[in-house]
Structures are given as C-alpha cells and as structure tokens.
Backbone as a ProteinNet text record, in pm:
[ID]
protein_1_A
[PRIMARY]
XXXXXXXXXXXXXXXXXXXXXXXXXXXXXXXXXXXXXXXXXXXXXXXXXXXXXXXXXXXXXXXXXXXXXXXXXXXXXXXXXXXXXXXXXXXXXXXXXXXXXXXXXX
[TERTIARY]
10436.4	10508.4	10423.6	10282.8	10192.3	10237	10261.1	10258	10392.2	10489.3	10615.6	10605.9	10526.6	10559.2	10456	10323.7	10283.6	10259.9	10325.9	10443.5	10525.9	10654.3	10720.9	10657.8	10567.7	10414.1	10370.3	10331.6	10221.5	10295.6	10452.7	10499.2	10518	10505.3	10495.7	10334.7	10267.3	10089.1	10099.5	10217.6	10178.1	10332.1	10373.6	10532.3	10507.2	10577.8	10611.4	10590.7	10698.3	10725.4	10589.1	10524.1	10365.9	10318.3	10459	10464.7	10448.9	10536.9	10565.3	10426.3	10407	10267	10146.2	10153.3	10018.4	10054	10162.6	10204.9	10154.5	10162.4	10191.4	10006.4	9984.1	9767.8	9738.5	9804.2	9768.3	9779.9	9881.7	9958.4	9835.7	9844.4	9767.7	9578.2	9580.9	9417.3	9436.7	9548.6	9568.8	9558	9638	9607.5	9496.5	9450.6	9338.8	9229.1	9183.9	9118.7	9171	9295.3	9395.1	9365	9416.4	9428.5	9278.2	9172.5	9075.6	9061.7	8968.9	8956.3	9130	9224.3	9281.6	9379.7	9323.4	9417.1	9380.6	9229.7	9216.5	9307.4	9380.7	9487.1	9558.7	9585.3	9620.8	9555.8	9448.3	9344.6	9331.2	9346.3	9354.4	9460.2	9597.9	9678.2	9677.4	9642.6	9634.3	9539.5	9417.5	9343.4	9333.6	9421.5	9451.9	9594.8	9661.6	9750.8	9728.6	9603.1	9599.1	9475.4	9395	9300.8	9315.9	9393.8	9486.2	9532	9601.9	9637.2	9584	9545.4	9500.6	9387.7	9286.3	9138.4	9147.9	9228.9	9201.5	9292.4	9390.6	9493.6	9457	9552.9	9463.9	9553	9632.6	9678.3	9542	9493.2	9394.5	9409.6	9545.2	9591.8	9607.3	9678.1	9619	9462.6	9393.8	9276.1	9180.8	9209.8	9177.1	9189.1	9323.5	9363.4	9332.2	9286.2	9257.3	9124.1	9062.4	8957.9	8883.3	9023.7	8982	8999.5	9079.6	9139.6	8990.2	8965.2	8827.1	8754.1	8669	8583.2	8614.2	8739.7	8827.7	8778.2	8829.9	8804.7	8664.7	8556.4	8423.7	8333.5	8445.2	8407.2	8451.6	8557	8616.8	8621	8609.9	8634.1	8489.4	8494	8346.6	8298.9	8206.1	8151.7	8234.4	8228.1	8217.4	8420	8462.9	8598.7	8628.7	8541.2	8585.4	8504.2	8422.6	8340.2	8367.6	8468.5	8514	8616.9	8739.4	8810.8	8765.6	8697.3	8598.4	8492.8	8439.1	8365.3	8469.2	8596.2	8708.5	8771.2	8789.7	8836.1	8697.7	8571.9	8523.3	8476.3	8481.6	8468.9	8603.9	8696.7	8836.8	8868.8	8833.7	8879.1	8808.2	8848.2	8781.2	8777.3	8728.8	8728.7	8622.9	8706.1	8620.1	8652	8754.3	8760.5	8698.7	8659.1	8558.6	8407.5	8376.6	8245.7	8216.5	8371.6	8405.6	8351.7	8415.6	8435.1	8284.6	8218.9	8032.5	7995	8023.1	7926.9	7940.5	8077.6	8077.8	8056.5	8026.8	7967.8	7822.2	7742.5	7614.5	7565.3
-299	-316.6	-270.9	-270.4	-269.4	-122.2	-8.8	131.8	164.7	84.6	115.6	78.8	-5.6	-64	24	45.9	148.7	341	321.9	426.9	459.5	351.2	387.1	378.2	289.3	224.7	355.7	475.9	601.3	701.6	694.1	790	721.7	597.5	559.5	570	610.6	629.1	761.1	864.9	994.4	1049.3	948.4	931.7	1036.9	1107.4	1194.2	1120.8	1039.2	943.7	869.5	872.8	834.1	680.5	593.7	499	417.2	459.5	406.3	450.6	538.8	596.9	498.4	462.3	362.3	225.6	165.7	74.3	33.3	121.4	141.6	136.2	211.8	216.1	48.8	15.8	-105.6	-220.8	-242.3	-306.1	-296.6	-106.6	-122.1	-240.2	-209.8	-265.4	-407.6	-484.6	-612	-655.4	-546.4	-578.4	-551.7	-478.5	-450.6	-617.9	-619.8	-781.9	-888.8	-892.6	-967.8	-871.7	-837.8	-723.4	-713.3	-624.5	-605.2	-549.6	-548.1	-451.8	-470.8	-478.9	-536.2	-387.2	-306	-159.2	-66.3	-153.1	29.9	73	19.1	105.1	210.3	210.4	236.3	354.9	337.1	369	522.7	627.4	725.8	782.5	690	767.7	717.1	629.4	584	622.2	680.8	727.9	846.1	972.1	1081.8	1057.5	968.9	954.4	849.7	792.8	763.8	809.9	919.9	1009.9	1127.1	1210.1	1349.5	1379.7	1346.8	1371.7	1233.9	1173.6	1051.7	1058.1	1098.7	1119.8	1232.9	1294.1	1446.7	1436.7	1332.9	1303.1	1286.8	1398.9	1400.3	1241.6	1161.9	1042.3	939.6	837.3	763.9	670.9	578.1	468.5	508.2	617.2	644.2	674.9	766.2	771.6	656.8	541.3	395.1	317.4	351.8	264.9	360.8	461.2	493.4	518.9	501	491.5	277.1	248.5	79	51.9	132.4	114.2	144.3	339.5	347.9	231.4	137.1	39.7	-58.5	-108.6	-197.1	-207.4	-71.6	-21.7	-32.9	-0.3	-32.5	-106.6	-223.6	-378.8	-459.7	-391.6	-551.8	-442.9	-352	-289	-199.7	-233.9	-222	-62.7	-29	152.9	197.3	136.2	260.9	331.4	240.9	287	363.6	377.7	481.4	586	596.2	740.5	858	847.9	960.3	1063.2	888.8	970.9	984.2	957.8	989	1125.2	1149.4	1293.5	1435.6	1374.8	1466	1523.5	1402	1426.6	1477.5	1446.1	1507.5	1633.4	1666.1	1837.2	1940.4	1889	1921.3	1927.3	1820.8	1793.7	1925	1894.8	1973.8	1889.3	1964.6	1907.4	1734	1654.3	1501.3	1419.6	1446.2	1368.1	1418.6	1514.6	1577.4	1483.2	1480.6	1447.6	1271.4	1246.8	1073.2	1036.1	1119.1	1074.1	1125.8	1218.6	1253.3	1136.9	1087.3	916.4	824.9	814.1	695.5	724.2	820.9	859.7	856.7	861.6	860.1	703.3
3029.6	2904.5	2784.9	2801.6	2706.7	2690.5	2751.4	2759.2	2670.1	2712	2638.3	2469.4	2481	2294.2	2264.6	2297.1	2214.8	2211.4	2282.4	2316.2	2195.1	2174.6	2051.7	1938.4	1907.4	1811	1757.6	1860.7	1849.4	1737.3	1798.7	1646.2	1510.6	1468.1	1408	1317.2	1343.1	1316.6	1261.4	1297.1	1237.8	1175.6	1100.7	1089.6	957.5	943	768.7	684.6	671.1	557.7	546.5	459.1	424.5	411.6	341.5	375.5	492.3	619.3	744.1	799.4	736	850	796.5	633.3	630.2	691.6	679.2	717	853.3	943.2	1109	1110.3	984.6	1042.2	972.2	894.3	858.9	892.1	1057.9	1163.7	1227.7	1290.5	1415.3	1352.4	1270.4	1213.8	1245	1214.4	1258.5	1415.8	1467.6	1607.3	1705.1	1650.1	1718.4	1752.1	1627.4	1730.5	1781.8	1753.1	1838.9	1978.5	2029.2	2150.9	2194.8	2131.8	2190.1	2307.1	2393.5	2559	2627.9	2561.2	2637.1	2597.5	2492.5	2429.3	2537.1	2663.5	2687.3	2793.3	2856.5	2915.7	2809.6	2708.6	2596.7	2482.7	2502.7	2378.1	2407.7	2493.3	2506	2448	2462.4	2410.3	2234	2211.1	2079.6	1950.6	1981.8	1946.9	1875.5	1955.1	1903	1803.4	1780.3	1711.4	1595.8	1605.1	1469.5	1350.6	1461.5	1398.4	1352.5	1441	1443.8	1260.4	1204.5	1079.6	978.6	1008.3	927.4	838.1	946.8	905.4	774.4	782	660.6	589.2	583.9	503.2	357.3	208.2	121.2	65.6	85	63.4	86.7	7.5	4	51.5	92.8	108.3	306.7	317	455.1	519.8	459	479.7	551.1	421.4	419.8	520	536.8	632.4	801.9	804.5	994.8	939.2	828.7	835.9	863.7	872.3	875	1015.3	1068.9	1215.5	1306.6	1277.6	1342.8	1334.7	1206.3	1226	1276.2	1292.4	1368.6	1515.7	1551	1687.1	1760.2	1663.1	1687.2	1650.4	1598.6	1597.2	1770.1	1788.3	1870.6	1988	1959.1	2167	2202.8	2361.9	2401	2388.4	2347.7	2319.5	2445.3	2538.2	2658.5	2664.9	2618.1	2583.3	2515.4	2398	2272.2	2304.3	2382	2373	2393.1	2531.9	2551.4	2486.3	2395.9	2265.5	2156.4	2146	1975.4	2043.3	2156.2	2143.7	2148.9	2207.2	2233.8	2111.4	1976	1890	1818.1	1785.5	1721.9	1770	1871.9	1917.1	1843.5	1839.1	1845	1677.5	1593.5	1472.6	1401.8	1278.4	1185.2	1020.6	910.8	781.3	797.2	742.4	698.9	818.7	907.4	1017.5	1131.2	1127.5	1241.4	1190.7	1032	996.6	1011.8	1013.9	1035	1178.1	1255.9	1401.7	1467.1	1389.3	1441.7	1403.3	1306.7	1266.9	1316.2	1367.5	1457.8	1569.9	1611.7	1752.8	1728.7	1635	1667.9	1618.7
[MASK]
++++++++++++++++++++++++++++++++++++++++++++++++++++++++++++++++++++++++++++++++++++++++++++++++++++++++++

C-alpha cells in the first residue's frame, strides 16, 4: 500500500501549479520523521521526484522547501539508503542542485 500512496504522492512533488508542488514538498518534510527507514522501499522512487526540478527551481518557497526535505531526509533516514540516490542525482543534475546534492554527499 505504501507504493500506491506514494505513487500518486510523487506527481504531486513536481506538479506545475507551484503552489501544489510546495505544498506536497512541505507534506513530504512532515512525513518524513514520522515514516523514517520505513520510506526505503520507496525512497528510490521518491527522491528523483522531489530533487529533479525542485533543487534549481528559480521559486524560493520551493527551493526551501526540497531543500528542507533533503535535510529531513538526512536527519531521520540511515546514510546507506540515500547514497545511492543522491550520487545518481548528483552525477546527473546540473546548475545549484547538482552543487546541493555534492554536499550532502560529502
């Protein structure tokens, strides 16, 4: 069930409408330490959808907010989960979210 809700959850993170999309990064930030190790069935697919257009977003209120999610993420869930989508996305990214996602990798 966990797959289905954030499933529909994931287009919501990179929604047009700029609103719904901070909204949805400002949800997921809540849930995250609620949830905890418990996203990583999850966290592969979640990861690239709330870093993908977020991180370089020239909107500040989004920025903010997947920039709150990343520290979120590497507060309450264990390194060995995020490593492999944070080196994927920072090989891959470009601009300030490529330079985001090298820092929290090192």
């Amino acid at each position: 069930i966990l797959f289905q809700i954030f499933d529909a959850f994931k287009s919501r993170l990179h929604d047009s409408n700029s609103k719904v999309n901070q909204v949805a990064l400002e949800t997921m930030h809540k849930m995250i330490p609620l949830l905890k190790d418990n996203l990583s069935p999850v966290i592969n697919m979640l990861i690239p959808a709330m870093v993908d257009n977020n991180l370089n977003s020239k909107n500040p209120g989004i920025y903010a907010a997947a920039t709150n999610v990343i520290q979120a993420l590497c507060q309450h869930l264990d390194s060995y989960l995020l490593l492999q989508p944070f080196c994927t996305k920072a090989q891959f990214l470009n601009g300030k979210a490529k330079q985001d996602m090298t820092e929290k990798l090192a």
